[in-house]
JSON list of C-alpha atoms in Angstrom, two decimals:
[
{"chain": "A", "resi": 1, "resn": "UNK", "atom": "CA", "xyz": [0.00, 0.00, 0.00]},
{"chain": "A", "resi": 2, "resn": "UNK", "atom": "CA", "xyz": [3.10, 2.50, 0.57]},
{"chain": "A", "resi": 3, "resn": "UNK", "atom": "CA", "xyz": [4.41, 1.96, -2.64]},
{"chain": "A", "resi": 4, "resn": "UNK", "atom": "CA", "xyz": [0.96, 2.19, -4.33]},
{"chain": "A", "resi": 5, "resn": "UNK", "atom": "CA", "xyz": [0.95, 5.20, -2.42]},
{"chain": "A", "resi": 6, "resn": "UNK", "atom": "CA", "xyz": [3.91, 6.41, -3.85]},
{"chain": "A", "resi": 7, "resn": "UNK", "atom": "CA", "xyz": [5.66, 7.00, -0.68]},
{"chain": "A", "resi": 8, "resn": "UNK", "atom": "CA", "xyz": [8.96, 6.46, 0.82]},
{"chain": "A", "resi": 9, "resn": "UNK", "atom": "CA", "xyz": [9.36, 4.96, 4.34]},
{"chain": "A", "resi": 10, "resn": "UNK", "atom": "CA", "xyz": [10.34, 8.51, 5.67]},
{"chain": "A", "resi": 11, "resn": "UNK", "atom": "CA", "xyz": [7.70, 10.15, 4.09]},
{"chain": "A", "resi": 12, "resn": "UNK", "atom": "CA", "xyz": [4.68, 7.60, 5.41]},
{"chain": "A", "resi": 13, "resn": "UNK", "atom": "CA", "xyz": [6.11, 8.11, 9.09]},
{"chain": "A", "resi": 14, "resn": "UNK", "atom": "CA", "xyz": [6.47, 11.82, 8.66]},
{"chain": "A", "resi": 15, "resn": "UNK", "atom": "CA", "xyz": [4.36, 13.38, 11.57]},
{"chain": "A", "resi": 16, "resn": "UNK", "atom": "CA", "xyz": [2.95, 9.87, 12.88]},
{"chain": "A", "resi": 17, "resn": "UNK", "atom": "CA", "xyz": [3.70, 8.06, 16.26]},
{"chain": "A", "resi": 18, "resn": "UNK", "atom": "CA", "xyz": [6.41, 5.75, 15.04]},
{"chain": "A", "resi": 19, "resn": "UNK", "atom": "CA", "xyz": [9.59, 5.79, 13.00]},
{"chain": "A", "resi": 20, "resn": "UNK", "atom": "CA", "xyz": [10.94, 4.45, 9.91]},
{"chain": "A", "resi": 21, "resn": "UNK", "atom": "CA", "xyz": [12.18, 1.61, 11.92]},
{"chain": "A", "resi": 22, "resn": "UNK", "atom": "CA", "xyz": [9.09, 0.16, 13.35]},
{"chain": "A", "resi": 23, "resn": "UNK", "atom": "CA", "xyz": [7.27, 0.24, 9.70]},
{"chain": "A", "resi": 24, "resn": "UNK", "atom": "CA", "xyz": [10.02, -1.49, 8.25]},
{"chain": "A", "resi": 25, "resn": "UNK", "atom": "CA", "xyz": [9.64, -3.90, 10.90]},
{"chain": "A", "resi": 26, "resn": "UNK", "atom": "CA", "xyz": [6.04, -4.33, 10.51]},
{"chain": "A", "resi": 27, "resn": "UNK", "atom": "CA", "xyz": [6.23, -4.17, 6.88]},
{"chain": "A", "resi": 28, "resn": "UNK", "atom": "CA", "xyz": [9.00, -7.22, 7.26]},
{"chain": "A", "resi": 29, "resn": "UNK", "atom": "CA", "xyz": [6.73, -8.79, 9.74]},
{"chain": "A", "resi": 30, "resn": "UNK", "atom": "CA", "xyz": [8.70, -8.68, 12.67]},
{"chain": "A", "resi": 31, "resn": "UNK", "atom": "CA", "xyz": [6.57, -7.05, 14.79]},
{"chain": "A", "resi": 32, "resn": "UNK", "atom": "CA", "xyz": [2.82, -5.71, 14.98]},
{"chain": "A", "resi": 33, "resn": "UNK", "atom": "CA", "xyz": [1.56, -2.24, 15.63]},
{"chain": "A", "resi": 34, "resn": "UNK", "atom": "CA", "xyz": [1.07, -0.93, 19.70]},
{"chain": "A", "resi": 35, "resn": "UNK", "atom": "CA", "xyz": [-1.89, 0.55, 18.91]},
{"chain": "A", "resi": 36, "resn": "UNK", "atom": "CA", "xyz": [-4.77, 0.18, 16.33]},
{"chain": "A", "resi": 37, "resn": "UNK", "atom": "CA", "xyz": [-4.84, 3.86, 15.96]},
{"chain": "A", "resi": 38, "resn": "UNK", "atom": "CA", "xyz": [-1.49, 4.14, 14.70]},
{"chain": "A", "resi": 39, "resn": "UNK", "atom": "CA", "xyz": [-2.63, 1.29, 12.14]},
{"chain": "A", "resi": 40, "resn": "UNK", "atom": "CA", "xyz": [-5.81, 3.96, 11.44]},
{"chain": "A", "resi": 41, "resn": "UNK", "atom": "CA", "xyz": [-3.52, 7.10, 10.49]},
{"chain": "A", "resi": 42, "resn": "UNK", "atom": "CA", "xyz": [-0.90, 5.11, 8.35]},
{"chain": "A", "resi": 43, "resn": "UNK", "atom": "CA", "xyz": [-4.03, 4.13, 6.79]},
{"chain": "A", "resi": 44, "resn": "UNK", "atom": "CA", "xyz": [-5.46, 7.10, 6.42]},
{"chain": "A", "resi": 45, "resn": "UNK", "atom": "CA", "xyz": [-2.02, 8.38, 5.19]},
{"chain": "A", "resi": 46, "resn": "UNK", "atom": "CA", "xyz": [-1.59, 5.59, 2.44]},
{"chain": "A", "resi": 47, "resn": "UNK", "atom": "CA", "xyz": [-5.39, 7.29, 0.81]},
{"chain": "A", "resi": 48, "resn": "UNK", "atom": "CA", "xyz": [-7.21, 4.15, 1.93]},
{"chain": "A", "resi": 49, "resn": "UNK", "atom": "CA", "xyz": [-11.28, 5.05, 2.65]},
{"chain": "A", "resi": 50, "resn": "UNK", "atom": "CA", "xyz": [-12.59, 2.14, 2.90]},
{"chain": "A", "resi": 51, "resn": "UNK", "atom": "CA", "xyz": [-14.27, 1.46, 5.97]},
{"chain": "A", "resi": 52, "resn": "UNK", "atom": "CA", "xyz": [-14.95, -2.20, 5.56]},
{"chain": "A", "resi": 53, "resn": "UNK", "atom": "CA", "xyz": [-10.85, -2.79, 4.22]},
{"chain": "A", "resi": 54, "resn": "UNK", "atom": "CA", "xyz": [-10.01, -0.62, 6.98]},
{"chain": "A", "resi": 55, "resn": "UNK", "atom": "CA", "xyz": [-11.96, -2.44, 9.33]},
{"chain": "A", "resi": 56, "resn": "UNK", "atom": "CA", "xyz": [-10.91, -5.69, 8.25]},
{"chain": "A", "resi": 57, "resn": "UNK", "atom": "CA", "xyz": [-7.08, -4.54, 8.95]},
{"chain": "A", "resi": 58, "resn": "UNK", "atom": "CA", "xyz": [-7.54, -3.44, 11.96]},
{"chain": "A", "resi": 59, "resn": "UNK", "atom": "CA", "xyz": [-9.15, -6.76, 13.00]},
{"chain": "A", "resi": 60, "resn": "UNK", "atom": "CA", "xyz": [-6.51, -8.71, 11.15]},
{"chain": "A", "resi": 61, "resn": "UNK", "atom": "CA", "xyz": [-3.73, -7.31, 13.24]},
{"chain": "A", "resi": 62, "resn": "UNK", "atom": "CA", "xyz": [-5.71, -7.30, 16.46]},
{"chain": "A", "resi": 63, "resn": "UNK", "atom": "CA", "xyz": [-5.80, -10.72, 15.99]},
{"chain": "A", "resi": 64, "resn": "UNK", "atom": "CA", "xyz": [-2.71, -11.37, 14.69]},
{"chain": "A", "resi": 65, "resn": "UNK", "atom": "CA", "xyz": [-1.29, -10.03, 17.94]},
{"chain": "A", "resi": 66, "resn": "UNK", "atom": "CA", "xyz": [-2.96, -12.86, 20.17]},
{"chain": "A", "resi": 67, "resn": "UNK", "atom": "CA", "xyz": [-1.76, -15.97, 17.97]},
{"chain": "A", "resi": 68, "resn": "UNK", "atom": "CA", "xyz": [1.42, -17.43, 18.41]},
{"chain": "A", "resi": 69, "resn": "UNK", "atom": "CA", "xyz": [3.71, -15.20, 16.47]},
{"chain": "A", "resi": 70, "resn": "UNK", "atom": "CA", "xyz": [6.68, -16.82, 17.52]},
{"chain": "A", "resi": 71, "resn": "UNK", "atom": "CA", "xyz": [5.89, -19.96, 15.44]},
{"chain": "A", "resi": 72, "resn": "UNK", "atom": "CA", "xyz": [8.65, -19.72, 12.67]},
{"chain": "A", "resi": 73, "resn": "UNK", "atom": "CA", "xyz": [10.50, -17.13, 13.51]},
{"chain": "A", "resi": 74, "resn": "UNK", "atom": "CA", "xyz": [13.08, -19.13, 14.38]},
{"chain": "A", "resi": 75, "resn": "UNK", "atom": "CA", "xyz": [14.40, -22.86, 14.61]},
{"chain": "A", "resi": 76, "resn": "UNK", "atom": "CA", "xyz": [17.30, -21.36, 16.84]},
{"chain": "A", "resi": 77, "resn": "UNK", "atom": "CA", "xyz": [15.22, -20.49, 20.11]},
{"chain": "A", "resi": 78, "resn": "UNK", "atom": "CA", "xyz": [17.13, -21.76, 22.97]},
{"chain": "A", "resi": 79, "resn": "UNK", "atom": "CA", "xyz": [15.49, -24.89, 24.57]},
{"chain": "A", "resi": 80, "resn": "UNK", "atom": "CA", "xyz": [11.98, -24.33, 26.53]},
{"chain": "A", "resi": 81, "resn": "UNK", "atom": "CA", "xyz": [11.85, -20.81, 25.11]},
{"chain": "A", "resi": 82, "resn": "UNK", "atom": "CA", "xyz": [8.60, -21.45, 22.33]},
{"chain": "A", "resi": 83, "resn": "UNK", "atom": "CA", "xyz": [7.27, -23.03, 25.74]},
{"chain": "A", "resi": 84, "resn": "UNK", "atom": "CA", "xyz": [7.89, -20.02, 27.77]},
{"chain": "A", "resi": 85, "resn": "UNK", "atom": "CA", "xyz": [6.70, -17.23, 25.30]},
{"chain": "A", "resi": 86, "resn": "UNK", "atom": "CA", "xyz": [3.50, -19.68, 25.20]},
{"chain": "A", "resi": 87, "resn": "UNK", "atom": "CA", "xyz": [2.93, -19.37, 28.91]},
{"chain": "A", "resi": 88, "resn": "UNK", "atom": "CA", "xyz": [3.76, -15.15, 28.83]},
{"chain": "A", "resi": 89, "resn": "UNK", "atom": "CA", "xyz": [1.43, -14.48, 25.65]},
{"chain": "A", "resi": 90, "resn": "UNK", "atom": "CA", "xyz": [-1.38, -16.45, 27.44]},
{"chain": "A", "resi": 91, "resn": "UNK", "atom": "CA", "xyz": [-0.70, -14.69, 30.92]},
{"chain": "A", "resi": 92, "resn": "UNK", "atom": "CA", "xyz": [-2.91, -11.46, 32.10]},
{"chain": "A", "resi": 93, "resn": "UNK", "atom": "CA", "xyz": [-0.48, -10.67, 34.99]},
{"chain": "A", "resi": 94, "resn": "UNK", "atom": "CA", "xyz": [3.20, -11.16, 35.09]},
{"chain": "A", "resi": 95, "resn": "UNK", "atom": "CA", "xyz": [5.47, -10.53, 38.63]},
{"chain": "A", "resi": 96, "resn": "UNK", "atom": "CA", "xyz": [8.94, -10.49, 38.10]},
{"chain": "A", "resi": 97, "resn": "UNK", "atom": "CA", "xyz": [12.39, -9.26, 39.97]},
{"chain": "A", "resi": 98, "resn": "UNK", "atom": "CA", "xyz": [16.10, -9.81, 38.58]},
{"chain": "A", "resi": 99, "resn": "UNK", "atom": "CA", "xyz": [18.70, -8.64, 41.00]},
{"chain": "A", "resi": 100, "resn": "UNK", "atom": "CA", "xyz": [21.13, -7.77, 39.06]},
{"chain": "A", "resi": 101, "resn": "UNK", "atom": "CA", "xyz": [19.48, -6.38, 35.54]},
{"chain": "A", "resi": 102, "resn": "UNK", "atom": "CA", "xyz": [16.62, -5.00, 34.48]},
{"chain": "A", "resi": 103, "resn": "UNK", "atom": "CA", "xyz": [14.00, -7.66, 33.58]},
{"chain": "A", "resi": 104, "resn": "UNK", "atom": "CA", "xyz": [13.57, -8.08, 29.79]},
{"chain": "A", "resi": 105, "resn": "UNK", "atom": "CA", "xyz": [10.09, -6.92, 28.99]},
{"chain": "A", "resi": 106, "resn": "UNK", "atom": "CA", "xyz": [11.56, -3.54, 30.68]},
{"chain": "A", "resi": 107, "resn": "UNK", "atom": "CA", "xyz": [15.05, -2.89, 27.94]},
{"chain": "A", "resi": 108, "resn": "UNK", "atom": "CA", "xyz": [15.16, -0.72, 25.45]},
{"chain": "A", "resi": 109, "resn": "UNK", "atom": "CA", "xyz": [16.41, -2.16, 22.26]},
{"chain": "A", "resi": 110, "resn": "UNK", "atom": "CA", "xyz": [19.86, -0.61, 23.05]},
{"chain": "A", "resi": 111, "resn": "UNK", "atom": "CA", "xyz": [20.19, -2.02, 26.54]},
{"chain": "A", "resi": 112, "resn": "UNK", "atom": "CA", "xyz": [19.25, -5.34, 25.73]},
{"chain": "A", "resi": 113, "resn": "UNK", "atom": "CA", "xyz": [21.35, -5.38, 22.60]},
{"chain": "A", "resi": 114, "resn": "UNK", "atom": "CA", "xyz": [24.65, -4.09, 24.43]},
{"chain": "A", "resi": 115, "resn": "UNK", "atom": "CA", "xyz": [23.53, -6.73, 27.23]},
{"chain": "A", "resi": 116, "resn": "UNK", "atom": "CA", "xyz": [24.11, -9.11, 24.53]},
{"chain": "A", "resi": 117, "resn": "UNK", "atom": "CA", "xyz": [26.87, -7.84, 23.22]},
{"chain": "A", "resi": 118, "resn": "UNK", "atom": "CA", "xyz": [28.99, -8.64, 26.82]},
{"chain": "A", "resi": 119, "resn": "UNK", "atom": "CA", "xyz": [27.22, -12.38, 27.08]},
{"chain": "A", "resi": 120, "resn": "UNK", "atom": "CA", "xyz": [28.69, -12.77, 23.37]},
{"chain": "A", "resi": 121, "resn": "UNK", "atom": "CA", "xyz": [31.82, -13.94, 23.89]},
{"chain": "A", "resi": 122, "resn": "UNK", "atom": "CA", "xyz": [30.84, -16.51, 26.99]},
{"chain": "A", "resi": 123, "resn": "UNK", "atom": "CA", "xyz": [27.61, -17.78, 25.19]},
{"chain": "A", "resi": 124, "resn": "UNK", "atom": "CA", "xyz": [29.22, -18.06, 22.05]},
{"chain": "A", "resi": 125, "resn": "UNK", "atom": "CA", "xyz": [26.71, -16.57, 19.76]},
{"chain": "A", "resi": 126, "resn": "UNK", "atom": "CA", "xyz": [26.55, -15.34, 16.35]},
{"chain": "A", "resi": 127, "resn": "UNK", "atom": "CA", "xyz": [25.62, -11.77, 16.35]},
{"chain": "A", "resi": 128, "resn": "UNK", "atom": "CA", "xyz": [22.76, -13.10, 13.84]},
{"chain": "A", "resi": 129, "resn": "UNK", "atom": "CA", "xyz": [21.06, -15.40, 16.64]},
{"chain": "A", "resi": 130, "resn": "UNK", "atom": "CA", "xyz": [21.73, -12.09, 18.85]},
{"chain": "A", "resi": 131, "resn": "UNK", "atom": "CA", "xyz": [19.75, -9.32, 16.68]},
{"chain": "A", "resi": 132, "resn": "UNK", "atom": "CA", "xyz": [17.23, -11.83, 16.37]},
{"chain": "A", "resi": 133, "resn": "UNK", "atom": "CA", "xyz": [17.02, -12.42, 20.32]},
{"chain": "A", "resi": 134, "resn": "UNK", "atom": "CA", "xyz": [17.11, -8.64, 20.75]},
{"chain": "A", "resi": 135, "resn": "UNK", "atom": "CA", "xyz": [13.91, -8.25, 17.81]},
{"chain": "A", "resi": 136, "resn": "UNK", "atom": "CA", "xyz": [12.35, -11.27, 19.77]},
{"chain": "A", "resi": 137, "resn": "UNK", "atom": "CA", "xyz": [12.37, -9.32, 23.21]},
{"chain": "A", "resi": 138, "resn": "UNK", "atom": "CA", "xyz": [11.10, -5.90, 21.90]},
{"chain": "A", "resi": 139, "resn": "UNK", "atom": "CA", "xyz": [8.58, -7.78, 20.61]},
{"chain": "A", "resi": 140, "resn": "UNK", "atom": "CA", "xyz": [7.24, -9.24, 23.50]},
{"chain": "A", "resi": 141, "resn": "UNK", "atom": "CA", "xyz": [6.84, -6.08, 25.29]},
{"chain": "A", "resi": 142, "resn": "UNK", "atom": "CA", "xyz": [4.12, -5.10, 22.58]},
{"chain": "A", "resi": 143, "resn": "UNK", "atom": "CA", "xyz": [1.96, -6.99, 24.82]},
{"chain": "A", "resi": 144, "resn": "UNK", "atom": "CA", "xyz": [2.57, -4.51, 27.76]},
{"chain": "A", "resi": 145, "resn": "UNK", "atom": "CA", "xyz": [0.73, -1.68, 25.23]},
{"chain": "A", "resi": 146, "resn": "UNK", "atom": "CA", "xyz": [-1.58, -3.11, 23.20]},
{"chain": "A", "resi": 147, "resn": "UNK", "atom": "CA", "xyz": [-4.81, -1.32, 22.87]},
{"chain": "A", "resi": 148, "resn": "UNK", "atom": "CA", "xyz": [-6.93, -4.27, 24.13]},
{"chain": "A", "resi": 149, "resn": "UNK", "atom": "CA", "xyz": [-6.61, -5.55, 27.74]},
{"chain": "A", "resi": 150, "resn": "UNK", "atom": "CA", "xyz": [-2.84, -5.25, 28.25]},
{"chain": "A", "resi": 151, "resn": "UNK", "atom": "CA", "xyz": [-0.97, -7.31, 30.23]},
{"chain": "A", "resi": 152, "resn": "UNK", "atom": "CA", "xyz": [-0.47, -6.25, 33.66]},
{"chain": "A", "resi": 153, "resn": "UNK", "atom": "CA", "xyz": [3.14, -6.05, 34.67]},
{"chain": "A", "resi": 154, "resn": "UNK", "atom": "CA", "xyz": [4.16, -6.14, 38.68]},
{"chain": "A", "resi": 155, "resn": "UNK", "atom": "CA", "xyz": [7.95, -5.60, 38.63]},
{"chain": "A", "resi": 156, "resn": "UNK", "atom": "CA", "xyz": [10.19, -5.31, 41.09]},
{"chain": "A", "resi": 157, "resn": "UNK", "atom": "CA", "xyz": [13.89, -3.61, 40.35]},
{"chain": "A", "resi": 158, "resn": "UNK", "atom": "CA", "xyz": [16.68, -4.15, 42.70]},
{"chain": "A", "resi": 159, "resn": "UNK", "atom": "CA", "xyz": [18.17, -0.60, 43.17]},
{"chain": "A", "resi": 160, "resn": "UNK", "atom": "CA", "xyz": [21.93, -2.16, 42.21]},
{"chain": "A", "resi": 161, "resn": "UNK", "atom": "CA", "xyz": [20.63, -3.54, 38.79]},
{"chain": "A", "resi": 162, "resn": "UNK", "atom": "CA", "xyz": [19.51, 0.18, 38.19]},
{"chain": "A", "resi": 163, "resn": "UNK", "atom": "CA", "xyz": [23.08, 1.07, 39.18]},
{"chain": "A", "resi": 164, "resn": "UNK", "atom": "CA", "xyz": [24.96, -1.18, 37.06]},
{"chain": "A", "resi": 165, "resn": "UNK", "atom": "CA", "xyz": [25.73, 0.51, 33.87]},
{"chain": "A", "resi": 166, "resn": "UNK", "atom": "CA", "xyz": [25.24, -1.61, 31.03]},
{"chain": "A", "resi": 167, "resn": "UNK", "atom": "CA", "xyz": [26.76, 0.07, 27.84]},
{"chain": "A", "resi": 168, "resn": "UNK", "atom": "CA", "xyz": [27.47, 3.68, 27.72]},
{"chain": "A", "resi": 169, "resn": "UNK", "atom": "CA", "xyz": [25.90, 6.77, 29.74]},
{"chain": "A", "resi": 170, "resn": "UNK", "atom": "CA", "xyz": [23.37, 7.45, 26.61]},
{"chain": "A", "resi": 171, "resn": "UNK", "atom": "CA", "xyz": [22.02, 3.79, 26.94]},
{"chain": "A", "resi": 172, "resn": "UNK", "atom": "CA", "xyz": [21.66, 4.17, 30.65]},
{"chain": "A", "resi": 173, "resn": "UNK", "atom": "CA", "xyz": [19.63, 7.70, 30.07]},
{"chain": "A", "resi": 174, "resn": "UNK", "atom": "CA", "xyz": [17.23, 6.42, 27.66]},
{"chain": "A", "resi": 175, "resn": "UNK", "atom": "CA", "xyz": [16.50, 3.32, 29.73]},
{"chain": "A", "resi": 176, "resn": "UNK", "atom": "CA", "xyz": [15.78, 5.28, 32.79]},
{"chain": "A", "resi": 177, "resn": "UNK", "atom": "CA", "xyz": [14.00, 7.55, 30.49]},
{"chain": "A", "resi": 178, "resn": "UNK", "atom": "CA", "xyz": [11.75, 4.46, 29.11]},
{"chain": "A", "resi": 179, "resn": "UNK", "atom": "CA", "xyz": [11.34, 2.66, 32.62]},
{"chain": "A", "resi": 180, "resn": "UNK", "atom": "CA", "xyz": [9.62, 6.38, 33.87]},
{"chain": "A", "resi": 181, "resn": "UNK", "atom": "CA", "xyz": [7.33, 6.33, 30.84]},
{"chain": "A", "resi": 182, "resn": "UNK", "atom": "CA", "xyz": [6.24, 2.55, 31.29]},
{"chain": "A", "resi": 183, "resn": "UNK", "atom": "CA", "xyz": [5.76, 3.50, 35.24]},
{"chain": "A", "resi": 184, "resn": "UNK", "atom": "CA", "xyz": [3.41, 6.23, 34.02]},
{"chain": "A", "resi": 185, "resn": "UNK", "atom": "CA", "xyz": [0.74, 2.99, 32.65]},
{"chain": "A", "resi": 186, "resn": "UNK", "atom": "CA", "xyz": [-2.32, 1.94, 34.39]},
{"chain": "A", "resi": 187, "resn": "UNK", "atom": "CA", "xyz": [-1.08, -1.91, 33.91]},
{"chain": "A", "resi": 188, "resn": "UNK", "atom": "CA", "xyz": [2.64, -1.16, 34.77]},
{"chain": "A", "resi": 189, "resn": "UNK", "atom": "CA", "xyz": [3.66, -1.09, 38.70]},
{"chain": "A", "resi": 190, "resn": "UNK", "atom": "CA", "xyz": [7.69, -0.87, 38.66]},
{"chain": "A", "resi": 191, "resn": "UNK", "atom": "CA", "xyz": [8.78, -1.15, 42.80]},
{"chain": "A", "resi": 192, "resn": "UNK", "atom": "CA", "xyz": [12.92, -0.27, 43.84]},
{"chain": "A", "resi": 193, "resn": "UNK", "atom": "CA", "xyz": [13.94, -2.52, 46.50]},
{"chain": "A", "resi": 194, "resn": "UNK", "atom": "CA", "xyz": [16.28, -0.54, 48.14]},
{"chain": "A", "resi": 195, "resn": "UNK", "atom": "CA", "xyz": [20.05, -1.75, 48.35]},
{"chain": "A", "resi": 196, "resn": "UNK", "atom": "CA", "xyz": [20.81, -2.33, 52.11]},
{"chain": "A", "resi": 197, "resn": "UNK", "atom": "CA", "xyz": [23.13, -0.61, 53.76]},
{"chain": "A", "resi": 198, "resn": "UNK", "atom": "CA", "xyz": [26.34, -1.45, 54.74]},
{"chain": "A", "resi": 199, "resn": "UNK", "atom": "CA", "xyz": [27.15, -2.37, 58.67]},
{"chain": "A", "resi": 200, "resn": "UNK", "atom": "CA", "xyz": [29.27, 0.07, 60.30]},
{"chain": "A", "resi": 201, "resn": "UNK", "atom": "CA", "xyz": [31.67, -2.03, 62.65]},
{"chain": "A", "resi": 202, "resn": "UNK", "atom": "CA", "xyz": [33.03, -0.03, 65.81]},
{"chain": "A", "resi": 203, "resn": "UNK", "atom": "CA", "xyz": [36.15, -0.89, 67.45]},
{"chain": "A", "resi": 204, "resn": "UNK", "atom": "CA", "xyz": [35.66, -2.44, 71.44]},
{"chain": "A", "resi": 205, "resn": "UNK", "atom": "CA", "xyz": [39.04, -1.56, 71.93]}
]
């Protein structure tokens, strides 16, 4: 429809709620739109009147978001993962705590690539099966801002994993950045557990 529309990928996202990036992701089928409504306006953009087409897309990608989308994406999931994204797309509530990161469904593409990056070498990866873990991750958090009943996330961050710089001081900022804007959502409750304080030890002598 873009290129019947005659446009390019920067002109179709010019002034919309997304970048170039996520419609060439959802053009390539690697991940889904947030939000109907940003379906609606590239719709809209692209000349398309229709009501019963645009209808019909709309539905087709709100269901599209509840089947199992991880089915073929890859033949290279690490064991008991299909299992485990089966179990999180079917949840309503997920609780989780890491102590010493933050939890996936929380990174921004840059974190969780760079965290990646420093398991390379020990895991033994191939930066292929790494991109494709890091696409596989920011697509599970569409679930967290969906339009229809989004899961509801209970997280608890351990103040040192919020500490721990993972990649340089921009990555950091925009995580922070991201992890304030998630805390903002209805179905998002992020909790610090506070790092406890050292013991001061006094001499008896």
């Amino acid at each position: 429809m873009r290129k019947e529309a005659g446009l390019t990928l920067a002109q179709a996202v010019d002034g919309l709620p997304f970048d170039e990036s996520t419609l060439q992701r959802v053009e390539t089928g690697w991940k889904s739109f947030r939000q109907g409504s940003h379906l609606r306006a590239l719709l809209e953009r692209y000349g398309i009147e229709d009501e019963e087409e645009i209808d019909r897309l709309v539905t087709l990608q709100r269901e599209g978001a509840s089947r199992e989308w991880w089915t073929g994406v890859s033949t290279s999931l690490l064991s008991g993962m299909p299992r485990f994204l089966g179990v999180e797309s079917a949840a309503r509530e997920v609780r989780i705590f890491h102590p010493t990161a933050v939890p996936g469904l929380l990174q921004t593409e840059a974190y969780a690539r760079t965290l990646h990056q420093l398991h390379k070498p020990i895991d033994e990866i191939t930066t292929e099966f790494m991109e494709e873990s890091v696409r596989l991750r920011m697509r599970r958090q569409e679930a967290l801002t969906r339009d229809e009943e989004p899961l509801k996330l209970w997280a608890v961050l351990y103040e040192p994993a919020l500490r721990y710089p993972i990649g340089a001081p921009h990555v950091m900022r925009e995580q922070y950045t991201h992890l304030a804007e998630l805390a903002t959502r209805d179905n998002i409750t992020l909790q610090v557990l506070p790092q406890p304080k050292a013991p001061t030890w006094r001499s008896t002598t």
